[in-house]
mmCIF file of C-alpha atoms and ligand atoms in Angstrom:
data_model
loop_
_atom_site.group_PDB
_atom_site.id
_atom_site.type_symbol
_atom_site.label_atom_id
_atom_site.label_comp_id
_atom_site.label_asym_id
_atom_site.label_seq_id
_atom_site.Cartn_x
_atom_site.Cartn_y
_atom_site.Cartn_z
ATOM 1 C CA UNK A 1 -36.949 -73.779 -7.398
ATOM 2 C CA UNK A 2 -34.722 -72.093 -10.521
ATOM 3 C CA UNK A 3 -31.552 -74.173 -10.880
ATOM 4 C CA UNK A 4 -28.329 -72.238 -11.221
ATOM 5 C CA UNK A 5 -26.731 -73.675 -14.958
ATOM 6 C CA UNK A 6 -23.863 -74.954 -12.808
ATOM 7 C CA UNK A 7 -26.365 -76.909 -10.197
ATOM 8 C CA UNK A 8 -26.699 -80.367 -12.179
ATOM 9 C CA UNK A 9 -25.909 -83.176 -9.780
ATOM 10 C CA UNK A 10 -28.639 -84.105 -7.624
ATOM 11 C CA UNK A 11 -27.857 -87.106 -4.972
ATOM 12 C CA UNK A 12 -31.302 -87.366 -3.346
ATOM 13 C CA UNK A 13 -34.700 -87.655 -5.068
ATOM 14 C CA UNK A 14 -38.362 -88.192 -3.839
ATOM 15 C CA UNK A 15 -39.844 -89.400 -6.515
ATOM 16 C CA UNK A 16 -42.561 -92.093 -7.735
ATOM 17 C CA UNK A 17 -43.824 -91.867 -3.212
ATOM 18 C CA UNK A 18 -40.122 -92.945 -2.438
ATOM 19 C CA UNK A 19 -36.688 -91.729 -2.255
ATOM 20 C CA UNK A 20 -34.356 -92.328 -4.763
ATOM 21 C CA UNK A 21 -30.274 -92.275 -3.651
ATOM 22 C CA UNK A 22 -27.507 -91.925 -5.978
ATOM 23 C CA UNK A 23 -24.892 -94.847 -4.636
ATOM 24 C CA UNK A 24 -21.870 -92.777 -4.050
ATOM 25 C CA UNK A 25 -19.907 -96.097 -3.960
ATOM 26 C CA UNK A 26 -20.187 -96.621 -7.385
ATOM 27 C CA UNK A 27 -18.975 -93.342 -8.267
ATOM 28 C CA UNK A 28 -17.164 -92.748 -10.933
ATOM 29 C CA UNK A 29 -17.256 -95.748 -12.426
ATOM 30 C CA UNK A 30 -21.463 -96.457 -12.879
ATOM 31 C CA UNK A 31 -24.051 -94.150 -11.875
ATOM 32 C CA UNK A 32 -26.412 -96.144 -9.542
ATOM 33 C CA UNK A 33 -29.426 -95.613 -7.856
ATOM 34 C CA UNK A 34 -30.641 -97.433 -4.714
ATOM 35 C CA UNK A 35 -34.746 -96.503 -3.947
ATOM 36 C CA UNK A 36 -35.252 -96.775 -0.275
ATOM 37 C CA UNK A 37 -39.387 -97.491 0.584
ATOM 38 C CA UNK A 38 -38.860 -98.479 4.110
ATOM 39 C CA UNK A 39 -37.394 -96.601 7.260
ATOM 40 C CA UNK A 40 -34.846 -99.747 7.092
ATOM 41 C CA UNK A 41 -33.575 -99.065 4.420
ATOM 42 C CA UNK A 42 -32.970 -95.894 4.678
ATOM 43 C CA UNK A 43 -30.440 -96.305 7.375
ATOM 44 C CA UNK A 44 -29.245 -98.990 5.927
ATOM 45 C CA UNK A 45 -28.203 -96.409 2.722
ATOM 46 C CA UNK A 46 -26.614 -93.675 5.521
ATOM 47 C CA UNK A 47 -24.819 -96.009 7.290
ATOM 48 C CA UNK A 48 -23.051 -97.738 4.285
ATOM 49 C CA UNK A 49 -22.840 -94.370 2.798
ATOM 50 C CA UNK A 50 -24.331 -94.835 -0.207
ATOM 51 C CA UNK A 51 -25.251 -91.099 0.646
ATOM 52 C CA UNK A 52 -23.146 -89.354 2.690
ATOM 53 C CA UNK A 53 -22.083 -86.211 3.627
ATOM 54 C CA UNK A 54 -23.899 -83.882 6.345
ATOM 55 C CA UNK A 55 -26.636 -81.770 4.437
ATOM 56 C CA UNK A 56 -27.444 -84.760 2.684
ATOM 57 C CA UNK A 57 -27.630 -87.206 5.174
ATOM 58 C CA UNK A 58 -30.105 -85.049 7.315
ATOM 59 C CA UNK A 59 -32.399 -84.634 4.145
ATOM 60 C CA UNK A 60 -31.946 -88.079 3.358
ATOM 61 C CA UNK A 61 -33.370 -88.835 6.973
ATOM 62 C CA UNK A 62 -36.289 -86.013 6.894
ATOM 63 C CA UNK A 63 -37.838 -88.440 3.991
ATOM 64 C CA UNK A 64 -36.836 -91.482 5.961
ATOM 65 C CA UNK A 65 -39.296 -90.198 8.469
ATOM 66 C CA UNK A 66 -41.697 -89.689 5.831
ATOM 67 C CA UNK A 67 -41.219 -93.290 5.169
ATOM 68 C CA UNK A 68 -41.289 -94.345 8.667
ATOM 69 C CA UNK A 69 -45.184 -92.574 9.523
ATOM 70 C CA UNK A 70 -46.479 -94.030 6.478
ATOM 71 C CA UNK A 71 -45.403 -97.685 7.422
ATOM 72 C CA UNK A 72 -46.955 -96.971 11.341
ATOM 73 C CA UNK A 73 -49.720 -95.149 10.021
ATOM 74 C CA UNK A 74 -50.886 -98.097 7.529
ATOM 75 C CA UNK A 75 -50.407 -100.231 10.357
ATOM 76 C CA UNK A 76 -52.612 -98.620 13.089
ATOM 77 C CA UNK A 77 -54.056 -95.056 11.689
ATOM 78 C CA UNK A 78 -55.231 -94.037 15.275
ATOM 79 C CA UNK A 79 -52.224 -94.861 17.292
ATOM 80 C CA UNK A 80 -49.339 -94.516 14.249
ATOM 81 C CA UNK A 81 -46.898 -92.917 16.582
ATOM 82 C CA UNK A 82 -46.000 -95.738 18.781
ATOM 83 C CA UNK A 83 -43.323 -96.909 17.648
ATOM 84 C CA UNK A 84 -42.453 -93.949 15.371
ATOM 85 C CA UNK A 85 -40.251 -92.338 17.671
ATOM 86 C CA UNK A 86 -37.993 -96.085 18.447
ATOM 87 C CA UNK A 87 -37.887 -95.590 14.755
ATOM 88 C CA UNK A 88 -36.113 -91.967 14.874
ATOM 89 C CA UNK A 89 -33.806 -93.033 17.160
ATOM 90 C CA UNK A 90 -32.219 -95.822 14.941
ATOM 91 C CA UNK A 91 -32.156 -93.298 12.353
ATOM 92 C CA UNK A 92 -30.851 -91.236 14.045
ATOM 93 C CA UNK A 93 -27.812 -93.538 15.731
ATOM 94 C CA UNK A 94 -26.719 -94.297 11.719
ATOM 95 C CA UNK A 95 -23.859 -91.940 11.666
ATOM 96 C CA UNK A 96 -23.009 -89.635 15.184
ATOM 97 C CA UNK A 97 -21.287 -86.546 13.993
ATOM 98 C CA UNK A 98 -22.698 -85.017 11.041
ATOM 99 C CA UNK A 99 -25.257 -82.693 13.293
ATOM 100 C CA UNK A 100 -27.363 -82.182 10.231
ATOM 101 C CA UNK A 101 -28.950 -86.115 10.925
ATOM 102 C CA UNK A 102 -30.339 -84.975 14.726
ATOM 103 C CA UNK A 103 -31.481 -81.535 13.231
ATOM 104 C CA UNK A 104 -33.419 -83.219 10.873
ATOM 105 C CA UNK A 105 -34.922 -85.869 12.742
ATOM 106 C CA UNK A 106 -35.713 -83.602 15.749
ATOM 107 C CA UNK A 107 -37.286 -80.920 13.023
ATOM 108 C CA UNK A 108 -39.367 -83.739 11.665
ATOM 109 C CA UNK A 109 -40.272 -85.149 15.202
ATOM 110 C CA UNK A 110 -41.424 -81.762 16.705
ATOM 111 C CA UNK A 111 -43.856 -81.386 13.314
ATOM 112 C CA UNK A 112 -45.298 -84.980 13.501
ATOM 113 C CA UNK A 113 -46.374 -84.479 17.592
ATOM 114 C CA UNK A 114 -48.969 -81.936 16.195
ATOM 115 C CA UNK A 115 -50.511 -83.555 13.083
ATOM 116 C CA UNK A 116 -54.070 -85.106 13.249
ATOM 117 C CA UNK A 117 -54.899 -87.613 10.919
ATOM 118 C CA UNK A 118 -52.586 -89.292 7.557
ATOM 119 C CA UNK A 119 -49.153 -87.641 8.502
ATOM 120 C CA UNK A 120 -47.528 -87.937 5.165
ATOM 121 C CA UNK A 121 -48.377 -85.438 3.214
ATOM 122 C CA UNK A 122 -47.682 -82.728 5.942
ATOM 123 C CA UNK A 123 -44.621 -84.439 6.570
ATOM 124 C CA UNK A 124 -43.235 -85.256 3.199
ATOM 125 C CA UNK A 125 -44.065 -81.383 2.808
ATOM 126 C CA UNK A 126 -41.097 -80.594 5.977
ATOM 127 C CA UNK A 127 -39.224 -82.901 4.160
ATOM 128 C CA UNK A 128 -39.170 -81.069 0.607
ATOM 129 C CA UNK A 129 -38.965 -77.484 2.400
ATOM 130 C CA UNK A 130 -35.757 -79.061 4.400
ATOM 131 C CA UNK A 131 -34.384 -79.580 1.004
ATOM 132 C CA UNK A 132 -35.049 -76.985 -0.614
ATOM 133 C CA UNK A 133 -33.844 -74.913 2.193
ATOM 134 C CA UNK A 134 -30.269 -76.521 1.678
ATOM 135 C CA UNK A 135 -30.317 -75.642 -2.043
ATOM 136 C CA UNK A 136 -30.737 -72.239 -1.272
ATOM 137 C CA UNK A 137 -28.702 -71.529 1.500
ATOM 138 C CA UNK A 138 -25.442 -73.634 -1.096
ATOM 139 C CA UNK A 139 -26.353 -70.612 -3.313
ATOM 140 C CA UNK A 140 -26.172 -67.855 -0.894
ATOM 141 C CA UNK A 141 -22.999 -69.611 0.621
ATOM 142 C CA UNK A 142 -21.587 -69.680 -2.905
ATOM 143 C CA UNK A 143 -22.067 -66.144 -3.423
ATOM 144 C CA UNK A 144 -20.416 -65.228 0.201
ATOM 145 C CA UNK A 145 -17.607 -67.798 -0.584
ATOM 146 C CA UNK A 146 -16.675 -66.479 -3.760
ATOM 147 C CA UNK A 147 -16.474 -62.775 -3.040
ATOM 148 C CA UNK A 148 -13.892 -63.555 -0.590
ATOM 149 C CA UNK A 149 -11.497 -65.245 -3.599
ATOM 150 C CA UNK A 150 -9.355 -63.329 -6.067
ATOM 151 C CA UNK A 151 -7.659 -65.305 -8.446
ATOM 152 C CA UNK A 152 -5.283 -67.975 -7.668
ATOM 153 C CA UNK A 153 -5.596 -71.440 -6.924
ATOM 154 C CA UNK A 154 -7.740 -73.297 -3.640
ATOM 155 C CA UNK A 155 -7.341 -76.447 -2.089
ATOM 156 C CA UNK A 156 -10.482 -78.526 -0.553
ATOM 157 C CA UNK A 157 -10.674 -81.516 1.163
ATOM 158 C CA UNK A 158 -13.611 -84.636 1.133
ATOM 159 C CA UNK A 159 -16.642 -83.988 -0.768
ATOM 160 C CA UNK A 160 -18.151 -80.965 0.283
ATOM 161 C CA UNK A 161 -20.136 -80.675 -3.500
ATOM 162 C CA UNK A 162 -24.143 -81.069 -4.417
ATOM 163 C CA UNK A 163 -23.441 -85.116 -3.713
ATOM 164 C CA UNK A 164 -23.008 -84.141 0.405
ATOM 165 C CA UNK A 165 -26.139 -81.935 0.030
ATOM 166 C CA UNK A 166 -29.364 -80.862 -1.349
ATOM 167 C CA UNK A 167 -28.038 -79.471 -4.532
ATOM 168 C CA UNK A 168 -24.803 -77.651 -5.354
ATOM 169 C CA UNK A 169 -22.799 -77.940 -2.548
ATOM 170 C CA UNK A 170 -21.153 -75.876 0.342
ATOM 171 C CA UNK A 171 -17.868 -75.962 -0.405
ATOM 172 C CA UNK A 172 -18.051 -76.943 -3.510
ATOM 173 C CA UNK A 173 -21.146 -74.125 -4.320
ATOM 174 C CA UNK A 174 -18.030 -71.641 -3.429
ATOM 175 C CA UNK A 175 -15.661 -73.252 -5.842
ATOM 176 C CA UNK A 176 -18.379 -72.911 -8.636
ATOM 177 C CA UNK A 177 -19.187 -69.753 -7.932
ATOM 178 C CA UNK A 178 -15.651 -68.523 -7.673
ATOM 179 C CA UNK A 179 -14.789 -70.197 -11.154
ATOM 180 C CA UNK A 180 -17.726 -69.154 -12.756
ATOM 181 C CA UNK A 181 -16.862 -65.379 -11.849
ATOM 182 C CA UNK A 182 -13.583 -65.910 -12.808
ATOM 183 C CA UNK A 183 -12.071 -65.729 -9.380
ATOM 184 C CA UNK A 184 -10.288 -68.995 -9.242
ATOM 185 C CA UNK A 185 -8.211 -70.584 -11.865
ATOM 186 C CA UNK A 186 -7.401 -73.979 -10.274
ATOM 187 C CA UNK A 187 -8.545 -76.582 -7.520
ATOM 188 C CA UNK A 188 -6.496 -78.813 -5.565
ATOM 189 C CA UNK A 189 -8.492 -82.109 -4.148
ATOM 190 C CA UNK A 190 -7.180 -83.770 -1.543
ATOM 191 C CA UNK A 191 -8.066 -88.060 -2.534
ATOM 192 C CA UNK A 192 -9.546 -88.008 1.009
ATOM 193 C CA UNK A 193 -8.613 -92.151 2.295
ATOM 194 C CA UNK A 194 -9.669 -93.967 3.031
ATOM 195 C CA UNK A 195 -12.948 -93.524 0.989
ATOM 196 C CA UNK A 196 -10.940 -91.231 -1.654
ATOM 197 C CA UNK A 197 -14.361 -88.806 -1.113
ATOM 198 C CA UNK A 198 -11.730 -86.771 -3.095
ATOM 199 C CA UNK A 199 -10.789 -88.824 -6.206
ATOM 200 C CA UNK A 200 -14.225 -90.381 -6.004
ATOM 201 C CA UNK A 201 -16.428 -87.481 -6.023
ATOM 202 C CA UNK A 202 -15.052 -84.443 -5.666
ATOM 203 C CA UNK A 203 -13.078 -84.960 -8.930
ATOM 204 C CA UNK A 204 -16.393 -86.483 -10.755
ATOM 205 C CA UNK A 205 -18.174 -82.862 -10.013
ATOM 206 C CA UNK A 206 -15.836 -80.239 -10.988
ATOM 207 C CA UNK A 207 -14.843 -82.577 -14.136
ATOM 208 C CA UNK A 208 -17.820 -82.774 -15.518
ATOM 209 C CA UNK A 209 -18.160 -78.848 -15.231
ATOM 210 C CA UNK A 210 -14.905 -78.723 -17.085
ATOM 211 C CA UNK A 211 -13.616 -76.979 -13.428
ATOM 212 C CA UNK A 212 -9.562 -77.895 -13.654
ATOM 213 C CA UNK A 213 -8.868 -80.136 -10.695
ATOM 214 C CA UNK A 214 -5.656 -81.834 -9.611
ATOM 215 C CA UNK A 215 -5.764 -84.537 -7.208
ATOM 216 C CA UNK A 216 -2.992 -84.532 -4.466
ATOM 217 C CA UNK A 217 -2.279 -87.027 -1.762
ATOM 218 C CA UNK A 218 -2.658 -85.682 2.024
ATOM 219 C CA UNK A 219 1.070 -86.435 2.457
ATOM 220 C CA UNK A 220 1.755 -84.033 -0.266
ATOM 221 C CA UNK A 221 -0.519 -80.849 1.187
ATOM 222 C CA UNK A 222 2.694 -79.608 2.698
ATOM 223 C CA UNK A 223 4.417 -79.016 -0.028
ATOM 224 C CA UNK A 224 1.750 -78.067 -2.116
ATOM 225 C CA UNK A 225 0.915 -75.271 0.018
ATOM 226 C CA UNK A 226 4.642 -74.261 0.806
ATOM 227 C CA UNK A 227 4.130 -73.767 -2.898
ATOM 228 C CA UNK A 228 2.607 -70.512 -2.345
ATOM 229 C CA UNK A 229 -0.051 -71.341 -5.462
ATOM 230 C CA UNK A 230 -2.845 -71.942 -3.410
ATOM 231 C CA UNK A 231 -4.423 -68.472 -1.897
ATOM 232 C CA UNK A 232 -7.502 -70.499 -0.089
ATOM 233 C CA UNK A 233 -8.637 -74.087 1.394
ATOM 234 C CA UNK A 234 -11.926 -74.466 1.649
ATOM 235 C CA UNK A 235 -13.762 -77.226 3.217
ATOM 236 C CA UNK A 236 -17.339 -78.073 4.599
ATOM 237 C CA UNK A 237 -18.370 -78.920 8.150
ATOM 238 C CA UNK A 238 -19.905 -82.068 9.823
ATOM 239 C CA UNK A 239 -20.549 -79.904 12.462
ATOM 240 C CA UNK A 240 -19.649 -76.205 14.118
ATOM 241 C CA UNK A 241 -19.572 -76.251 18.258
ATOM 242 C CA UNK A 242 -20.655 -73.502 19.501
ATOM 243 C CA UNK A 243 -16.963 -72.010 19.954
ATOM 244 C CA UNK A 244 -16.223 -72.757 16.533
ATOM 245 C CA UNK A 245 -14.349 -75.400 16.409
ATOM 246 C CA UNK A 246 -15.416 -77.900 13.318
ATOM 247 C CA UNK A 247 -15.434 -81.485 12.795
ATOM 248 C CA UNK A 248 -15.049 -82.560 9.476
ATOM 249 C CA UNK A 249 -13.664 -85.087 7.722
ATOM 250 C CA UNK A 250 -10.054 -86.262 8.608
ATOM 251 C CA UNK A 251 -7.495 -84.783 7.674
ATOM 252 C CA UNK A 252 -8.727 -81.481 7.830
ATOM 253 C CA UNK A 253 -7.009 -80.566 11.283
ATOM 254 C CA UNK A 254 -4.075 -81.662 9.535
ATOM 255 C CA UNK A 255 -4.430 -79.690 6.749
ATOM 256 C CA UNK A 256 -5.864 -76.172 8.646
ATOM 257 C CA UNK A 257 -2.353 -77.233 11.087
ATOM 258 C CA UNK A 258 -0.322 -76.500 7.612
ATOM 259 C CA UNK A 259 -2.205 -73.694 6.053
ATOM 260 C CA UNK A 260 -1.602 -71.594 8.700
ATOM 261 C CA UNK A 261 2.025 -72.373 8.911
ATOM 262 C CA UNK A 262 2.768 -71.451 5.494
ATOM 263 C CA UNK A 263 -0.216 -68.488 5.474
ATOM 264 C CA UNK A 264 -3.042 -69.905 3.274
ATOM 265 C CA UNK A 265 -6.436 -68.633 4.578
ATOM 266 C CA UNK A 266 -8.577 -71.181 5.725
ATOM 267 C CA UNK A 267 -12.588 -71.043 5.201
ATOM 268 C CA UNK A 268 -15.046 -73.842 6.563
ATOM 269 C CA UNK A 269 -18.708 -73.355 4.549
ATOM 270 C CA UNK A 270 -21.889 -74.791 6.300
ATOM 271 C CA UNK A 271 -25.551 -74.036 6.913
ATOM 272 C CA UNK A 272 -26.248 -73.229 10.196
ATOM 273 C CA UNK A 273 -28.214 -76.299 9.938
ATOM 274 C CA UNK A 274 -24.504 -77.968 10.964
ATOM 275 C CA UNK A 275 -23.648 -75.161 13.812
ATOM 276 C CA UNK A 276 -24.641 -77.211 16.825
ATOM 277 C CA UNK A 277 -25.002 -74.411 19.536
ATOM 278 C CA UNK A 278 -25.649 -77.108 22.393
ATOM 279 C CA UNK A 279 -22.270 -78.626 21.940
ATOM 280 C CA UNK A 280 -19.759 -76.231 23.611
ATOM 281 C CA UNK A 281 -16.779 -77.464 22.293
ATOM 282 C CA UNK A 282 -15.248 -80.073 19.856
ATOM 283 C CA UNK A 283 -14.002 -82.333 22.559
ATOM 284 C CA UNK A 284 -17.952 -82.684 22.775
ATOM 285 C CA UNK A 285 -18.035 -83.507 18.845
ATOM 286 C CA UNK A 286 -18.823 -87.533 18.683
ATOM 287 C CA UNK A 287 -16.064 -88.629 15.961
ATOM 288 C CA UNK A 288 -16.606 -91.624 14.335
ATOM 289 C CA UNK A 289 -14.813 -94.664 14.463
ATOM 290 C CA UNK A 290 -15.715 -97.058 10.889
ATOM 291 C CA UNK A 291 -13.864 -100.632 10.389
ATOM 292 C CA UNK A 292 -10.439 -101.280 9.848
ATOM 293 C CA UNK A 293 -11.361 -102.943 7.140
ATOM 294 C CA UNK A 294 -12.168 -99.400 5.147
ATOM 295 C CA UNK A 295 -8.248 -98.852 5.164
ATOM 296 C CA UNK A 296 -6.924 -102.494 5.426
ATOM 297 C CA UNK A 297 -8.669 -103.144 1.726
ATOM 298 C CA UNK A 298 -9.790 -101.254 -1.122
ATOM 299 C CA UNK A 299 -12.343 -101.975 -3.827
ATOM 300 C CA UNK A 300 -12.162 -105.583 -2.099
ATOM 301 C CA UNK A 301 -8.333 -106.140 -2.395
ATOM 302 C CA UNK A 302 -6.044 -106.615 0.715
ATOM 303 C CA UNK A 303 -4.035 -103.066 1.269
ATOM 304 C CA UNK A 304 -1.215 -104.632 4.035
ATOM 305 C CA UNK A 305 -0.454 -107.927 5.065
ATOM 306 C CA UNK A 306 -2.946 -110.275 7.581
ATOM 307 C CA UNK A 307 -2.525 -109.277 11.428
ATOM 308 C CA UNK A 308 -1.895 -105.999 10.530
ATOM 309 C CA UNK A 309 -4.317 -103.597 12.448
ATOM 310 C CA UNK A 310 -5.647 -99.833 11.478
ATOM 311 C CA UNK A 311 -7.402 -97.053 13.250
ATOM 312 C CA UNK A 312 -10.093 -95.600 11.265
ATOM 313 C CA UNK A 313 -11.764 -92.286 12.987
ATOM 314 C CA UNK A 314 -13.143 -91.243 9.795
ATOM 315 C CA UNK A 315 -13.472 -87.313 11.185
ATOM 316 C CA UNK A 316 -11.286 -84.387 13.437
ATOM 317 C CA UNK A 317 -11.942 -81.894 14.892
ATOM 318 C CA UNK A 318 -10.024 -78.190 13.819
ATOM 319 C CA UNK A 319 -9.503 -75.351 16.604
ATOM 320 C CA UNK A 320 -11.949 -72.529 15.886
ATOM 321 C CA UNK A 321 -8.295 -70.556 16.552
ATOM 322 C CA UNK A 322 -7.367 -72.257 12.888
ATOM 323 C CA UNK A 323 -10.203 -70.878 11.040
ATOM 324 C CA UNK A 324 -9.944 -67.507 9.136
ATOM 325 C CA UNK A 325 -13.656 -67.473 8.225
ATOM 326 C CA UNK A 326 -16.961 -69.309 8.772
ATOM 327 C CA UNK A 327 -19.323 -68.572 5.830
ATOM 328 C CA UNK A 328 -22.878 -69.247 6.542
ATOM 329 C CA UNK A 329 -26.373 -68.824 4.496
ATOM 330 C CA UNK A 330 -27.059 -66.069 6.622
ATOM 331 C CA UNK A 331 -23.658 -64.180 6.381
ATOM 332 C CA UNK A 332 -19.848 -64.292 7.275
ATOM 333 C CA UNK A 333 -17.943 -65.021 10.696
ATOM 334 C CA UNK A 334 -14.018 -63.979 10.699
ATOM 335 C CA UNK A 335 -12.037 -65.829 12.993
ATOM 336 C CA UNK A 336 -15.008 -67.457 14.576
ATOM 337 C CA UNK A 337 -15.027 -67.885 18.726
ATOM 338 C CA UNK A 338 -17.684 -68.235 21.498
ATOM 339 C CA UNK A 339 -18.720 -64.851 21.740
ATOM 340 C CA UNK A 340 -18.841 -64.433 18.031
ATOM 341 C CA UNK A 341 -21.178 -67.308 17.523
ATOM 342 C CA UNK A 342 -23.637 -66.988 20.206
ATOM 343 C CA UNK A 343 -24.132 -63.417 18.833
ATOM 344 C CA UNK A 344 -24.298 -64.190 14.711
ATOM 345 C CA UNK A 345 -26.857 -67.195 15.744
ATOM 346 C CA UNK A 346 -29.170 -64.979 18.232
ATOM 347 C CA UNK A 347 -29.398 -62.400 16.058
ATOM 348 C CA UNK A 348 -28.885 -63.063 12.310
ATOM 349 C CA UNK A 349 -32.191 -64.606 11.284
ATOM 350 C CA UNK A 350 -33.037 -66.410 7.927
ATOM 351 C CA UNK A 351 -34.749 -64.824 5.481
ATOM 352 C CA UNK A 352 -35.952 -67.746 5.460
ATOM 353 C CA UNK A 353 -37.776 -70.542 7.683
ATOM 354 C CA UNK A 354 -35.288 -72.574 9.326
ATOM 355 C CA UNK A 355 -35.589 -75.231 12.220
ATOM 356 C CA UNK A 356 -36.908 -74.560 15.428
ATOM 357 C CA UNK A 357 -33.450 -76.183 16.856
ATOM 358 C CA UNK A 358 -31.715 -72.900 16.538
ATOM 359 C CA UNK A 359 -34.576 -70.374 15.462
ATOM 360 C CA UNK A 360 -37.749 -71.100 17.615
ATOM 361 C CA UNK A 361 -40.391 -73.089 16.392
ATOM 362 C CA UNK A 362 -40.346 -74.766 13.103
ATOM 363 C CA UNK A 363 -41.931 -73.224 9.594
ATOM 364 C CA UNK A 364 -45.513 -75.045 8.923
ATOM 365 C CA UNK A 365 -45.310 -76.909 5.756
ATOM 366 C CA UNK A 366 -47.071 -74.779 3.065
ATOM 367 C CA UNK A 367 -48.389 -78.066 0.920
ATOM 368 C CA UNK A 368 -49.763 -81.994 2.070
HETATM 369 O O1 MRU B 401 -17.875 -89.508 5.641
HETATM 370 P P1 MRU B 401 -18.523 -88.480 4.764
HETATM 371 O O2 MRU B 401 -18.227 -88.664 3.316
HETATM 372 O O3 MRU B 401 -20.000 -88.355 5.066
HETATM 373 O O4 MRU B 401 -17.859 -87.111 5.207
HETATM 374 C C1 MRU B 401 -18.263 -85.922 4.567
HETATM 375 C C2 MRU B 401 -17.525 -84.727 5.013
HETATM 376 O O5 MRU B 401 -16.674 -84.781 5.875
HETATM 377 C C3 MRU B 401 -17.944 -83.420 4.400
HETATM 378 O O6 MRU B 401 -16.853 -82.558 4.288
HETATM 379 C C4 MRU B 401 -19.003 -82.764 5.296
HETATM 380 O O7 MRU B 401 -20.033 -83.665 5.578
HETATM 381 C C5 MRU B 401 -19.569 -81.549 4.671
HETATM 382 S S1 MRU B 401 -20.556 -81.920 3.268
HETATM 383 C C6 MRU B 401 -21.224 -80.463 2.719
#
């Protein structure tokens, strides 16, 4: 695929018959990689987020799968699938609310039931087209995103950039798009604790691309936006219930809560890889709970005194009723709802092949 001039970063390779994983907890300071040649591994890497972030933790587990038929297939070629699906489901119980892990897997899974003989070339093939995919739906997303900015500053939240996907970025793809077209002439970051996805990552991107970025606290969104500077937030999804509500990291309820009181538009970008149509609502959303040891410490050094305690649900959920606009690879929703949804899914189909999950069955891997 042709790379856009601003699409640089990329935080998940396959390369050399394994995947390669930028450690994203060694950003800024070093750029690391970690390979990953077993299914073990793998999880291993998602659940101590050395890649994180939705689109890139489902493709990140699409080539664990590859991984994981090789290893059965090596061990017993005529009977390599017991086992194999035991070995999905402790991928797939690695992190519970980014929706784009279970799409994945479950995209995978159907495609291995039906393969005769070695399964990794068909399935490394999935794998690369589920990437790919992503890539391509950040640049349609960017395109959609930007129109919808004109001029002023925006505000985003996490990491939303081409380190929590494919390539580009969903958020993030918007913010380069807007700059590049000269719709946007500032971004706010918020530093995102307790894993400062913010300061960490976010900041690391847009620098690089010489994007001007100032880092604010979450306790100081309030003001910021009473400011009246900021014209947009935009953030990127963990995953959309079907009524539109959106779980994301924390902080973003909070910060939707105070864009609409001072009248800042608010626009959440995802695939509809992360629109989970089988979850009604975001009470239904898993959000998950990390260590209290992710806000007690940092970088290793104590943060408050011993016996002190911390609650750490690392995502929350914003009302659909909060959101201005969902923009999608396959087009715009204002003010998503129910009805909305059910609609734009049923009937706006990808130009291009996308799972079986939400669009029937799933494409047949044109190489392996
Ligand atoms: O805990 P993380 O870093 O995986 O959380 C990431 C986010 O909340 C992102 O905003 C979301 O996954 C969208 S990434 C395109």
């Amino acid at each position: 695929m042709k790379r856009r001039e601003d699409d640089t970063v990329r935080a998940v390779t396959w390369t050399g018959g394994h995947l390669r994983l930028l450690d994203q907890r060694r950003l800024p300071d070093a750029i690391e990689t970690i390979d990953c040649h077993e299914l073990t591994d793998t999880a291993q890497a998602i659940r101590d987020m050395v890649v994180r972030g939705a689109p890139a933790i489902g493709i990140t587990a699409a080539y664990g799968v590859v991984l994981a038929a090789r290893a059965r297939y090596a061990q017993s070629p005529s009977n390599w699938r017991a086992g194999f699906l035991e070995d999905l489901d402790s991928l797939g119980s690695t992190r519970p609310t980014a929706i784009n892990l279970a799409w994945a897997i479950r995209r995978m899974a159907r495609l291995a039931r039906s393969i005769e003989g070695d399964p990794e070339g068909i399935l490394l093939a999935e794998a690369i087209r589920i990437h790919e995919e992503d890539i391509e739906a950040n640049y349609r997303m960017g395109d959609l995103g930007a129109e919808l900015i004109s001029g002023g500053a925006v505000m985003t939240h996490c990491n939303a950039g081409a380190l929590a996907t494919g390539g580009y970025g969903t958020a993030l793809g918007v913010v380069r798009r807007a700059w590049r077209s000269g719709r946007l002439v500032e971004v706010y970051a918020g530093e995102t604790r307790p894993w400062l996805q913010g300061s960490r990552l976010t900041a690391w991107e847009l620098v690089q691309e010489g994007i001007p970025v100032t880092l604010v606290c979450e306790g100081a969104v309030a003001s910021l936006l009473r400011q009246g500077d900021v014209g947009w937030v935009v953030v990127g999804a963990d995953r959309v219930a079907a009524n539109g509500d959106v779980a994301n990291k924390i902080g973003t309820y909070a910060l939707a809560v105070h864009a609409r009181r001072h009248g800042v538009r608010f626009m959440v970008v995802a695939p509809t890889s992360t629109v989970d149509m089988d979850c009604p609502t975001g009470d239904r959303i898993p959000v998950e709970l990390r260590g209290e040891e992710e806000v007690l410490r940092l970088a290793g050094r104590p943060l408050a005194p011993a016996g002190a305690k911390a609650w750490n649900p690392v995502f929350d959920i914003t009302p659909a009723e909060l959101i201005d606009v969902l923009v999608t690879e396959r087009g715009v929703v204002h003010r998503p709802d129910d009805e909305k949804l059910a609609s734009f899914m049923s009937h706006r189909k990808a130009s291009y092949p996308t799972g079986e999950l939400l669009n029937g069955p799933a494409a047949r891997p044109d190489r392996g």
